[in-house]
PDB file of N, CA and C in Angstrom:
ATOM      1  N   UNK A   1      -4.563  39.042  16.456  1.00 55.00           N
ATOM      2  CA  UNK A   1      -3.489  38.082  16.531  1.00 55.00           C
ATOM      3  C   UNK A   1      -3.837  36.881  15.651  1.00 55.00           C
ATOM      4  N   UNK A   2      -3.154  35.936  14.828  1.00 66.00           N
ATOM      5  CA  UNK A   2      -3.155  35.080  14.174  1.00 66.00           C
ATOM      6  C   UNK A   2      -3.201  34.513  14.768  1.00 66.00           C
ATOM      7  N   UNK A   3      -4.101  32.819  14.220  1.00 66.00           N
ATOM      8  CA  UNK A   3      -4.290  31.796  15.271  1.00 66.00           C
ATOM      9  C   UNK A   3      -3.077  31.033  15.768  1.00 66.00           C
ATOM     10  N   UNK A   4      -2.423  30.729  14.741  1.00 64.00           N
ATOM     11  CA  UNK A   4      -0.644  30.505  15.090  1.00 64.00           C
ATOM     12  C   UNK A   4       0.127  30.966  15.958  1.00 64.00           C
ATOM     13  N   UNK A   5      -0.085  32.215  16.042  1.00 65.00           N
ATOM     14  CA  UNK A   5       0.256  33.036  17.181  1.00 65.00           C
ATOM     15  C   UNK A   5      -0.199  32.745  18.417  1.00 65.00           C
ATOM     16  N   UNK A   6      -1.379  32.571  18.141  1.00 60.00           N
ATOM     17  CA  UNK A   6      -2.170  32.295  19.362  1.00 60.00           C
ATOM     18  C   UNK A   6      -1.652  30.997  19.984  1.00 60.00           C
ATOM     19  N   UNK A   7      -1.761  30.318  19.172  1.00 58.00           N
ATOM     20  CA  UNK A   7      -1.408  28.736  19.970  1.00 58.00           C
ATOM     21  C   UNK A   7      -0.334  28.697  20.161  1.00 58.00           C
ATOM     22  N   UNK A   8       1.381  29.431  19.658  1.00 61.00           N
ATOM     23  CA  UNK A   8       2.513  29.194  20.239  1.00 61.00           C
ATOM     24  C   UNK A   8       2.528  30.138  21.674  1.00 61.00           C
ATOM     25  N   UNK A   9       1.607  31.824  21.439  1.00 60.00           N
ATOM     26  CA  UNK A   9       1.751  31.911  22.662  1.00 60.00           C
ATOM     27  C   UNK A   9       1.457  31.517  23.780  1.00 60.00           C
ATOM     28  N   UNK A  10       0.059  30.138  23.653  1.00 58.00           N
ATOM     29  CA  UNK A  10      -0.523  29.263  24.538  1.00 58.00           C
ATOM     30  C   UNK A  10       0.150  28.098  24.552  1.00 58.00           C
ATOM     31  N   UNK A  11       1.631  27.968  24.222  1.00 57.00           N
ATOM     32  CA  UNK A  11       2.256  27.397  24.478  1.00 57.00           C
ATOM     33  C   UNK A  11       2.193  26.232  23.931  1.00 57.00           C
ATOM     34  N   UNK A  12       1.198  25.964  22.692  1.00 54.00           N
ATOM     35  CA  UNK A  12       0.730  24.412  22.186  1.00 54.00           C
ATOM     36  C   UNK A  12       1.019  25.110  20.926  1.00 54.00           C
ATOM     37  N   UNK A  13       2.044  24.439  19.675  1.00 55.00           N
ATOM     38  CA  UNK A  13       2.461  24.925  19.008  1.00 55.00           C
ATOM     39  C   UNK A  13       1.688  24.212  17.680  1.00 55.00           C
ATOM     40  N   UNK A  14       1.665  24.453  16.512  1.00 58.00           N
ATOM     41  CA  UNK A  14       0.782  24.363  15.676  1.00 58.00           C
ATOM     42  C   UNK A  14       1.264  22.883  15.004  1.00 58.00           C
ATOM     43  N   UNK A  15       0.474  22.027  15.219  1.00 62.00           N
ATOM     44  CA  UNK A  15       0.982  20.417  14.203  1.00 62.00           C
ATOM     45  C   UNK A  15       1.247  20.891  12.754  1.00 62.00           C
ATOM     46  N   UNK A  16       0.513  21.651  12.095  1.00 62.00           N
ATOM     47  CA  UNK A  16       1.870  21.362  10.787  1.00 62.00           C
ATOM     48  C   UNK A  16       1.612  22.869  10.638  1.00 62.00           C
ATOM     49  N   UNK A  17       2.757  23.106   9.720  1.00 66.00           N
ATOM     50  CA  UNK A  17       2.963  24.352   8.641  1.00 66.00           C
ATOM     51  C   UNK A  17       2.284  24.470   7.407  1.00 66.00           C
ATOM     52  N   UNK A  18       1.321  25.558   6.984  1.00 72.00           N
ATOM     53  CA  UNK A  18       0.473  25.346   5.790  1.00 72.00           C
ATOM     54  C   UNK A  18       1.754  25.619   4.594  1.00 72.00           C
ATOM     55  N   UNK A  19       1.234  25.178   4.045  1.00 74.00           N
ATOM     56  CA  UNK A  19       2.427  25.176   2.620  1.00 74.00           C
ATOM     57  C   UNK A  19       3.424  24.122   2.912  1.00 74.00           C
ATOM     58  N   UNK A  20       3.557  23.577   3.984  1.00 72.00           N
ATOM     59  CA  UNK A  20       5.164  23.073   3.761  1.00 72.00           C
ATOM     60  C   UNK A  20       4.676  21.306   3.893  1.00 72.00           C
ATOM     61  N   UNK A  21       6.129  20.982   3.761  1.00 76.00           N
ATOM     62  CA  UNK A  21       5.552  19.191   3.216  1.00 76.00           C
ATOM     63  C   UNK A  21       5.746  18.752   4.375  1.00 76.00           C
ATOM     64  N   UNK A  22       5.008  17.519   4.463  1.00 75.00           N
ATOM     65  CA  UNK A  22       4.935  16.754   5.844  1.00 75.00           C
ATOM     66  C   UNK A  22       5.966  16.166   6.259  1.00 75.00           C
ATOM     67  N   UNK A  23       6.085  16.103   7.370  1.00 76.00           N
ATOM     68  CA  UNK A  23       7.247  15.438   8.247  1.00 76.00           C
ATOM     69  C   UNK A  23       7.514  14.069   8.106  1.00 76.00           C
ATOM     70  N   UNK A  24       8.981  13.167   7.399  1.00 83.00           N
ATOM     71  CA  UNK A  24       8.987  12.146   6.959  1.00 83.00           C
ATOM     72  C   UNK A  24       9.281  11.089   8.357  1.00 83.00           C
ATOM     73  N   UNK A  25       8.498  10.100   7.765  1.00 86.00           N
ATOM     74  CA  UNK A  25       8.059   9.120   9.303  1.00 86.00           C
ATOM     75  C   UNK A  25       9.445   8.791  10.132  1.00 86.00           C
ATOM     76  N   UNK A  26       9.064   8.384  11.034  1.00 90.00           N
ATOM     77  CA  UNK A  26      10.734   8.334  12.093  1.00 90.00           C
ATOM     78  C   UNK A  26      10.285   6.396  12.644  1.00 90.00           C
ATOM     79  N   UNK A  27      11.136   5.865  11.468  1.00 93.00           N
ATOM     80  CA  UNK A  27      11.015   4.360  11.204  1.00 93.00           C
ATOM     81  C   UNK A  27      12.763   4.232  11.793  1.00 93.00           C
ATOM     82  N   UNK A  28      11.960   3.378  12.845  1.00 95.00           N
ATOM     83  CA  UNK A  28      14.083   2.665  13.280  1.00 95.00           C
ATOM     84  C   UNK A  28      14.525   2.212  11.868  1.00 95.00           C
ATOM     85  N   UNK A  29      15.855   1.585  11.729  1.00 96.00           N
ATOM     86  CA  UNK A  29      16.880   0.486  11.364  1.00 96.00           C
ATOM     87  C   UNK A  29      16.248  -0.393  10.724  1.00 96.00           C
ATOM     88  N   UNK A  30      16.380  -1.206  12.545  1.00 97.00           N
ATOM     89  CA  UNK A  30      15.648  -2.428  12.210  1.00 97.00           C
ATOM     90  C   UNK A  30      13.927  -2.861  11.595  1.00 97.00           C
ATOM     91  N   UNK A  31      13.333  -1.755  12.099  1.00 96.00           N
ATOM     92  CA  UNK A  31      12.157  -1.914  11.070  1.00 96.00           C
ATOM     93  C   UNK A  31      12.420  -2.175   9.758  1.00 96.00           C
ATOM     94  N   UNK A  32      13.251  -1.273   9.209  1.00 96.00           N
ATOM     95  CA  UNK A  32      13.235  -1.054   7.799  1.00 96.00           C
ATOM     96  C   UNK A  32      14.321  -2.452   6.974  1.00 96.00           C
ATOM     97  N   UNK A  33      14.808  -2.988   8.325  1.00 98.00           N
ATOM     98  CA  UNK A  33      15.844  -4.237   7.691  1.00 98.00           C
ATOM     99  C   UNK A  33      14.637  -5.304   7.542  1.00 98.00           C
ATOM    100  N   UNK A  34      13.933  -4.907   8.507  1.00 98.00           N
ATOM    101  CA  UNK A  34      13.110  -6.166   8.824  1.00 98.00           C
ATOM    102  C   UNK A  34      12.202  -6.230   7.578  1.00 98.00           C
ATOM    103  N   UNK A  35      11.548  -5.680   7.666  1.00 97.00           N
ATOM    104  CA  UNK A  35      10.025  -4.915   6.246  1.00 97.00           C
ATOM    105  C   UNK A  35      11.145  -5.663   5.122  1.00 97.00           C
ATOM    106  N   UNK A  36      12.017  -4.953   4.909  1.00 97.00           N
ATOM    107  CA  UNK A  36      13.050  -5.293   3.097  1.00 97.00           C
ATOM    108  C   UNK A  36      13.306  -6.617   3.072  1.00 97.00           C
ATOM    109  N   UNK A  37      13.544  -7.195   4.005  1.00 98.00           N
ATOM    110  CA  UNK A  37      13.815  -8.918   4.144  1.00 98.00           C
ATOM    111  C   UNK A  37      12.634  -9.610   4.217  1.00 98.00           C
ATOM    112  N   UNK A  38      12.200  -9.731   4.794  1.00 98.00           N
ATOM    113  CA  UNK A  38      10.445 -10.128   4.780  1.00 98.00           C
ATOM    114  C   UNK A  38      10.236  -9.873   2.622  1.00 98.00           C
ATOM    115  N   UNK A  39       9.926  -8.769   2.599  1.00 96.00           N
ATOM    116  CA  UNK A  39       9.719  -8.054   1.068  1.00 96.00           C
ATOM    117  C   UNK A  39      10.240  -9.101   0.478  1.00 96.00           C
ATOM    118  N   UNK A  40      11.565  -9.088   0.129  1.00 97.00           N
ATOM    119  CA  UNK A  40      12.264 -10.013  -0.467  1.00 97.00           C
ATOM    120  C   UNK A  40      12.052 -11.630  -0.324  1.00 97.00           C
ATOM    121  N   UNK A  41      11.734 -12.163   0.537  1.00 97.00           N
ATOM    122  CA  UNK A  41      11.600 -13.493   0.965  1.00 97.00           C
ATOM    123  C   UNK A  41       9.982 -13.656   0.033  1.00 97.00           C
ATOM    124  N   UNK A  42       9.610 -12.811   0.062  1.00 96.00           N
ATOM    125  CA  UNK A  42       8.051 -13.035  -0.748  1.00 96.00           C
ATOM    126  C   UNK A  42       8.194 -12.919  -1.825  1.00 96.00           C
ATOM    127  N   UNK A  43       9.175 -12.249  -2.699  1.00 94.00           N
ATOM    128  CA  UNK A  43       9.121 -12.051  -3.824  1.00 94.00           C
ATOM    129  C   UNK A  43       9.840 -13.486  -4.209  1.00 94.00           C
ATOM    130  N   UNK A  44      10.909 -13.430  -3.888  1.00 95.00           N
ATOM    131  CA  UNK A  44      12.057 -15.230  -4.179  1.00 95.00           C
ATOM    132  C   UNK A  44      10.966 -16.289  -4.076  1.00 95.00           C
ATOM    133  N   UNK A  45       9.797 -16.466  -3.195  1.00 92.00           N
ATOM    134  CA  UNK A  45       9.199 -17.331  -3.010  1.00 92.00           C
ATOM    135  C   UNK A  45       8.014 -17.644  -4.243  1.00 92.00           C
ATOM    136  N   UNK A  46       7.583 -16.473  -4.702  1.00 88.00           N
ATOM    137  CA  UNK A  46       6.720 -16.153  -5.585  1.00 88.00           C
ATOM    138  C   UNK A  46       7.284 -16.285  -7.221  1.00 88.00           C
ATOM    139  N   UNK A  47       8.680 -16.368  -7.015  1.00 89.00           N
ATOM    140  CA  UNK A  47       9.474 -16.532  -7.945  1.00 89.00           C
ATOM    141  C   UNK A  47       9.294 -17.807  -8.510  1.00 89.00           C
ATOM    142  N   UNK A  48      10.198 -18.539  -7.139  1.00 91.00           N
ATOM    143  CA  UNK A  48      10.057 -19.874  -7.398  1.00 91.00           C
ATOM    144  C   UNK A  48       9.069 -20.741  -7.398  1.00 91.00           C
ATOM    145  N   UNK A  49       7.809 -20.257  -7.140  1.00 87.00           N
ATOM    146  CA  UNK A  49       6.470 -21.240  -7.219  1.00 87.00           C
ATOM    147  C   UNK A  49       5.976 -21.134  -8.869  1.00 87.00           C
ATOM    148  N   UNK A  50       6.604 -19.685  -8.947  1.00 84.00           N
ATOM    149  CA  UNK A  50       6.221 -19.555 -10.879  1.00 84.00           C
ATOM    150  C   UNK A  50       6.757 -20.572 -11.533  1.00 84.00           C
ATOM    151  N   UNK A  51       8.470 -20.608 -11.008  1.00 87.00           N
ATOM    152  CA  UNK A  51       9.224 -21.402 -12.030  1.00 87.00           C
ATOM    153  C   UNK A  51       8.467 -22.730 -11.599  1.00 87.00           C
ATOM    154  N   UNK A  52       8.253 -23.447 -10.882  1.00 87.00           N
ATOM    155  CA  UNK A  52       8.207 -24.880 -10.245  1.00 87.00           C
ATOM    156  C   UNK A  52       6.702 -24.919 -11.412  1.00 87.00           C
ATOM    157  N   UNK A  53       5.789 -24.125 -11.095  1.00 83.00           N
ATOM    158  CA  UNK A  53       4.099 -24.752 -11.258  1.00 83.00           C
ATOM    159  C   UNK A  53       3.892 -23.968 -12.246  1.00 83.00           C
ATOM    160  N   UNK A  54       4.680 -23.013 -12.858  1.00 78.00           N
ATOM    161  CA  UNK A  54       4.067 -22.274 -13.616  1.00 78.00           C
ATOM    162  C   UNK A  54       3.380 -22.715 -14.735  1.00 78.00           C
ATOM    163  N   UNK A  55       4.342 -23.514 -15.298  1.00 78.00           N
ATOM    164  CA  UNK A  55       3.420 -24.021 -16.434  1.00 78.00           C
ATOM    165  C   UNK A  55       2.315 -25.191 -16.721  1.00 78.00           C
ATOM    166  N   UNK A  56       2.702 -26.027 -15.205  1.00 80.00           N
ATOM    167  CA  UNK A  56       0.920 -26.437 -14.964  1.00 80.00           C
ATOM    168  C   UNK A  56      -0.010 -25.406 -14.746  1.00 80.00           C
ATOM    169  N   UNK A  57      -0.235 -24.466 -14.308  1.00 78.00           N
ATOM    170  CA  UNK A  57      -1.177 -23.390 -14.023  1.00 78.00           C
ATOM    171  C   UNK A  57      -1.352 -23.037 -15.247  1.00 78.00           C
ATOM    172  N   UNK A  58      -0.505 -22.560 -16.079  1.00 76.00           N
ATOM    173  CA  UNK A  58      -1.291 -21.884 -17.409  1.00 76.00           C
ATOM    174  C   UNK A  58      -1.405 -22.431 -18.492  1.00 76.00           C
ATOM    175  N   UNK A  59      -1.035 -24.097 -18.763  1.00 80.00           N
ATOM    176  CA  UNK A  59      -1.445 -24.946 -19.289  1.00 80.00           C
ATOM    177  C   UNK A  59      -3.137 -25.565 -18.878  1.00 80.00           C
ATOM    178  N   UNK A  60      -3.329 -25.633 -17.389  1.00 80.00           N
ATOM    179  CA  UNK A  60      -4.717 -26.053 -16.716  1.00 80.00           C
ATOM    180  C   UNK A  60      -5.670 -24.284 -16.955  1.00 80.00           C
ATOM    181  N   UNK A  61      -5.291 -23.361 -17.054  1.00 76.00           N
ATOM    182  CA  UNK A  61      -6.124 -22.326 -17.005  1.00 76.00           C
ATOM    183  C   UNK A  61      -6.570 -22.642 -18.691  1.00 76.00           C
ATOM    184  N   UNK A  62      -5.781 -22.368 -19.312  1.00 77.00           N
ATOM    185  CA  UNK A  62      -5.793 -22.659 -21.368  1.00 77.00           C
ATOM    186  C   UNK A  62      -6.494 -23.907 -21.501  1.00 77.00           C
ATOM    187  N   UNK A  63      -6.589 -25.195 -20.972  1.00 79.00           N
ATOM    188  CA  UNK A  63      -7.809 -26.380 -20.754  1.00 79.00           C
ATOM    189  C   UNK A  63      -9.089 -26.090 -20.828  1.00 79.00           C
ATOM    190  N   UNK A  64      -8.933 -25.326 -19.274  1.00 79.00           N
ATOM    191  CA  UNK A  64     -10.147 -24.831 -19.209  1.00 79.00           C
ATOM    192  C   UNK A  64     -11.084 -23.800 -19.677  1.00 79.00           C
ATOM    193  N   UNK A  65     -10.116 -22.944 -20.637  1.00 74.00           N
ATOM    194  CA  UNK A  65     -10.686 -21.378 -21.119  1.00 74.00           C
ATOM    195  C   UNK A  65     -11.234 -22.243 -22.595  1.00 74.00           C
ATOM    196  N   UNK A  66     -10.470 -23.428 -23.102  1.00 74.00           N
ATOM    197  CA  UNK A  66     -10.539 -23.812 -24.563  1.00 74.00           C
ATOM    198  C   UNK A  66     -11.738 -24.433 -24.387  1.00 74.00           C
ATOM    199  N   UNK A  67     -12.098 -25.502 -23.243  1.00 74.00           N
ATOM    200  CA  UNK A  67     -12.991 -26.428 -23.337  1.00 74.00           C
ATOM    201  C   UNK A  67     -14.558 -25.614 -22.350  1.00 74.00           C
ATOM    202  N   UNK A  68     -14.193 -24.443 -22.290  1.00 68.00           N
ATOM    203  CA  UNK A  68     -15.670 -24.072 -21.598  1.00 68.00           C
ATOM    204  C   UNK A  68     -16.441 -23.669 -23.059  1.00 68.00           C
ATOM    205  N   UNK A  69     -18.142 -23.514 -23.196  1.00 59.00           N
ATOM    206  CA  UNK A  69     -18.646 -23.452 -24.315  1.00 59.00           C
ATOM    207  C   UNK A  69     -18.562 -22.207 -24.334  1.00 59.00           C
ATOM    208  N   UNK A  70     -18.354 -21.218 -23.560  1.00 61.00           N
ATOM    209  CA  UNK A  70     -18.720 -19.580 -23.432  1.00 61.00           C
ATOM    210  C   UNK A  70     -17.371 -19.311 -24.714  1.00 61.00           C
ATOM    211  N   UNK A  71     -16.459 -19.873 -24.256  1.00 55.00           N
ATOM    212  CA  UNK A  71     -15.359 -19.848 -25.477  1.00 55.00           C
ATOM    213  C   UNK A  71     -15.535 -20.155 -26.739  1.00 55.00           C
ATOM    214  N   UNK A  72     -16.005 -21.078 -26.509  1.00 57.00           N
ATOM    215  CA  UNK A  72     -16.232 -21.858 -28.259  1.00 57.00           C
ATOM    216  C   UNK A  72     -17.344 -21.057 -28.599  1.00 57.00           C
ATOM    217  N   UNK A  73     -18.378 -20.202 -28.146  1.00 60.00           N
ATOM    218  CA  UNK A  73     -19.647 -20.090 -28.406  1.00 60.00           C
ATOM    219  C   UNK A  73     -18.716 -18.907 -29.182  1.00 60.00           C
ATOM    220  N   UNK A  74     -18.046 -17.901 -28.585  1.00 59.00           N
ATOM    221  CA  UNK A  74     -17.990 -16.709 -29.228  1.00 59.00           C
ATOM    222  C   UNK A  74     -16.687 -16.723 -30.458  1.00 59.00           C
ATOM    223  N   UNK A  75     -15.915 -17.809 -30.223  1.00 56.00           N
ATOM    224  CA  UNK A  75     -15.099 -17.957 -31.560  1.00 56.00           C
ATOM    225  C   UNK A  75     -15.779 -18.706 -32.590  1.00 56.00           C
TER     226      UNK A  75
END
Protein backbone atom coordinates (compact mmCIF):
# COMPACT_ATOMS: atom_id res chain seq x y z
CA UNK A 1 0.00 0.00 0.00
CA UNK A 2 1.30 3.54 -0.66
CA UNK A 3 2.00 5.76 2.15
CA UNK A 4 -0.82 8.13 0.94
CA UNK A 5 -2.96 5.48 1.05
CA UNK A 6 -2.03 4.67 4.16
CA UNK A 7 -2.63 7.89 5.86
CA UNK A 8 -6.10 8.64 4.11
CA UNK A 9 -7.05 5.20 5.14
CA UNK A 10 -5.88 6.23 8.79
CA UNK A 11 -7.98 8.80 8.32
CA UNK A 12 -5.16 11.71 8.53
CA UNK A 13 -4.95 12.83 5.06
CA UNK A 14 -1.69 13.87 3.46
CA UNK A 15 -0.66 17.93 3.96
CA UNK A 16 0.34 18.46 0.49
CA UNK A 17 0.28 16.83 -2.99
CA UNK A 18 3.79 16.07 -4.53
CA UNK A 19 3.89 17.87 -7.80
CA UNK A 20 1.20 20.24 -7.21
CA UNK A 21 1.57 24.01 -6.10
CA UNK A 22 0.92 25.14 -2.70
CA UNK A 23 -2.17 26.27 -1.29
CA UNK A 24 -2.59 30.18 -1.62
CA UNK A 25 -2.76 31.83 1.95
CA UNK A 26 -6.42 32.48 3.27
CA UNK A 27 -5.77 36.40 4.21
CA UNK A 28 -9.28 38.22 5.19
CA UNK A 29 -10.36 41.67 3.41
CA UNK A 30 -9.48 43.60 5.90
CA UNK A 31 -6.00 42.40 6.35
CA UNK A 32 -5.23 43.03 2.94
CA UNK A 33 -7.02 46.73 3.09
CA UNK A 34 -5.15 47.22 6.05
CA UNK A 35 -1.31 45.95 4.87
CA UNK A 36 -2.10 48.26 1.23
CA UNK A 37 -2.93 51.40 3.30
CA UNK A 38 -0.33 51.21 5.84
CA UNK A 39 2.06 50.32 2.36
CA UNK A 40 0.97 53.37 0.89
CA UNK A 41 1.11 55.80 3.83
CA UNK A 42 4.95 54.82 3.88
CA UNK A 43 5.61 55.27 0.58
CA UNK A 44 3.68 59.15 0.39
CA UNK A 45 5.65 59.74 3.50
CA UNK A 46 8.99 58.73 2.09
CA UNK A 47 8.00 60.71 -0.82
CA UNK A 48 7.56 63.70 0.82
CA UNK A 49 10.61 63.72 3.16
CA UNK A 50 12.61 63.31 -0.32
CA UNK A 51 10.92 66.28 -1.74
CA UNK A 52 11.16 68.49 1.63
CA UNK A 53 15.13 67.40 2.63
CA UNK A 54 16.17 65.93 -0.29
CA UNK A 55 18.41 68.19 -1.42
CA UNK A 56 19.96 69.08 1.91
CA UNK A 57 20.89 65.39 2.24
CA UNK A 58 22.65 65.10 -1.01
CA UNK A 59 24.11 68.39 -1.06
CA UNK A 60 25.58 67.51 2.90
CA UNK A 61 26.52 63.83 1.66
CA UNK A 62 28.63 65.64 -1.74
CA UNK A 63 30.37 68.12 1.28
CA UNK A 64 31.33 65.50 2.85
CA UNK A 65 32.46 62.86 0.08
CA UNK A 66 34.44 66.19 -1.59
CA UNK A 67 36.10 67.35 1.61
CA UNK A 68 37.16 63.83 3.12
CA UNK A 69 41.05 63.21 2.07
CA UNK A 70 40.23 59.45 1.08
CA UNK A 71 38.55 61.41 -1.89
CA UNK A 72 40.99 63.82 -2.78
CA UNK A 73 43.74 61.21 -2.15
CA UNK A 74 42.45 58.98 -5.02
CA UNK A 75 41.42 61.77 -7.58
Amino acid sequence: MRYTQLLRSASHGPRYIRHAPPLPPNVSTASKVISKTIGAISIFWILYKIKEDGMVMIVSELITLVSSSSFLARY
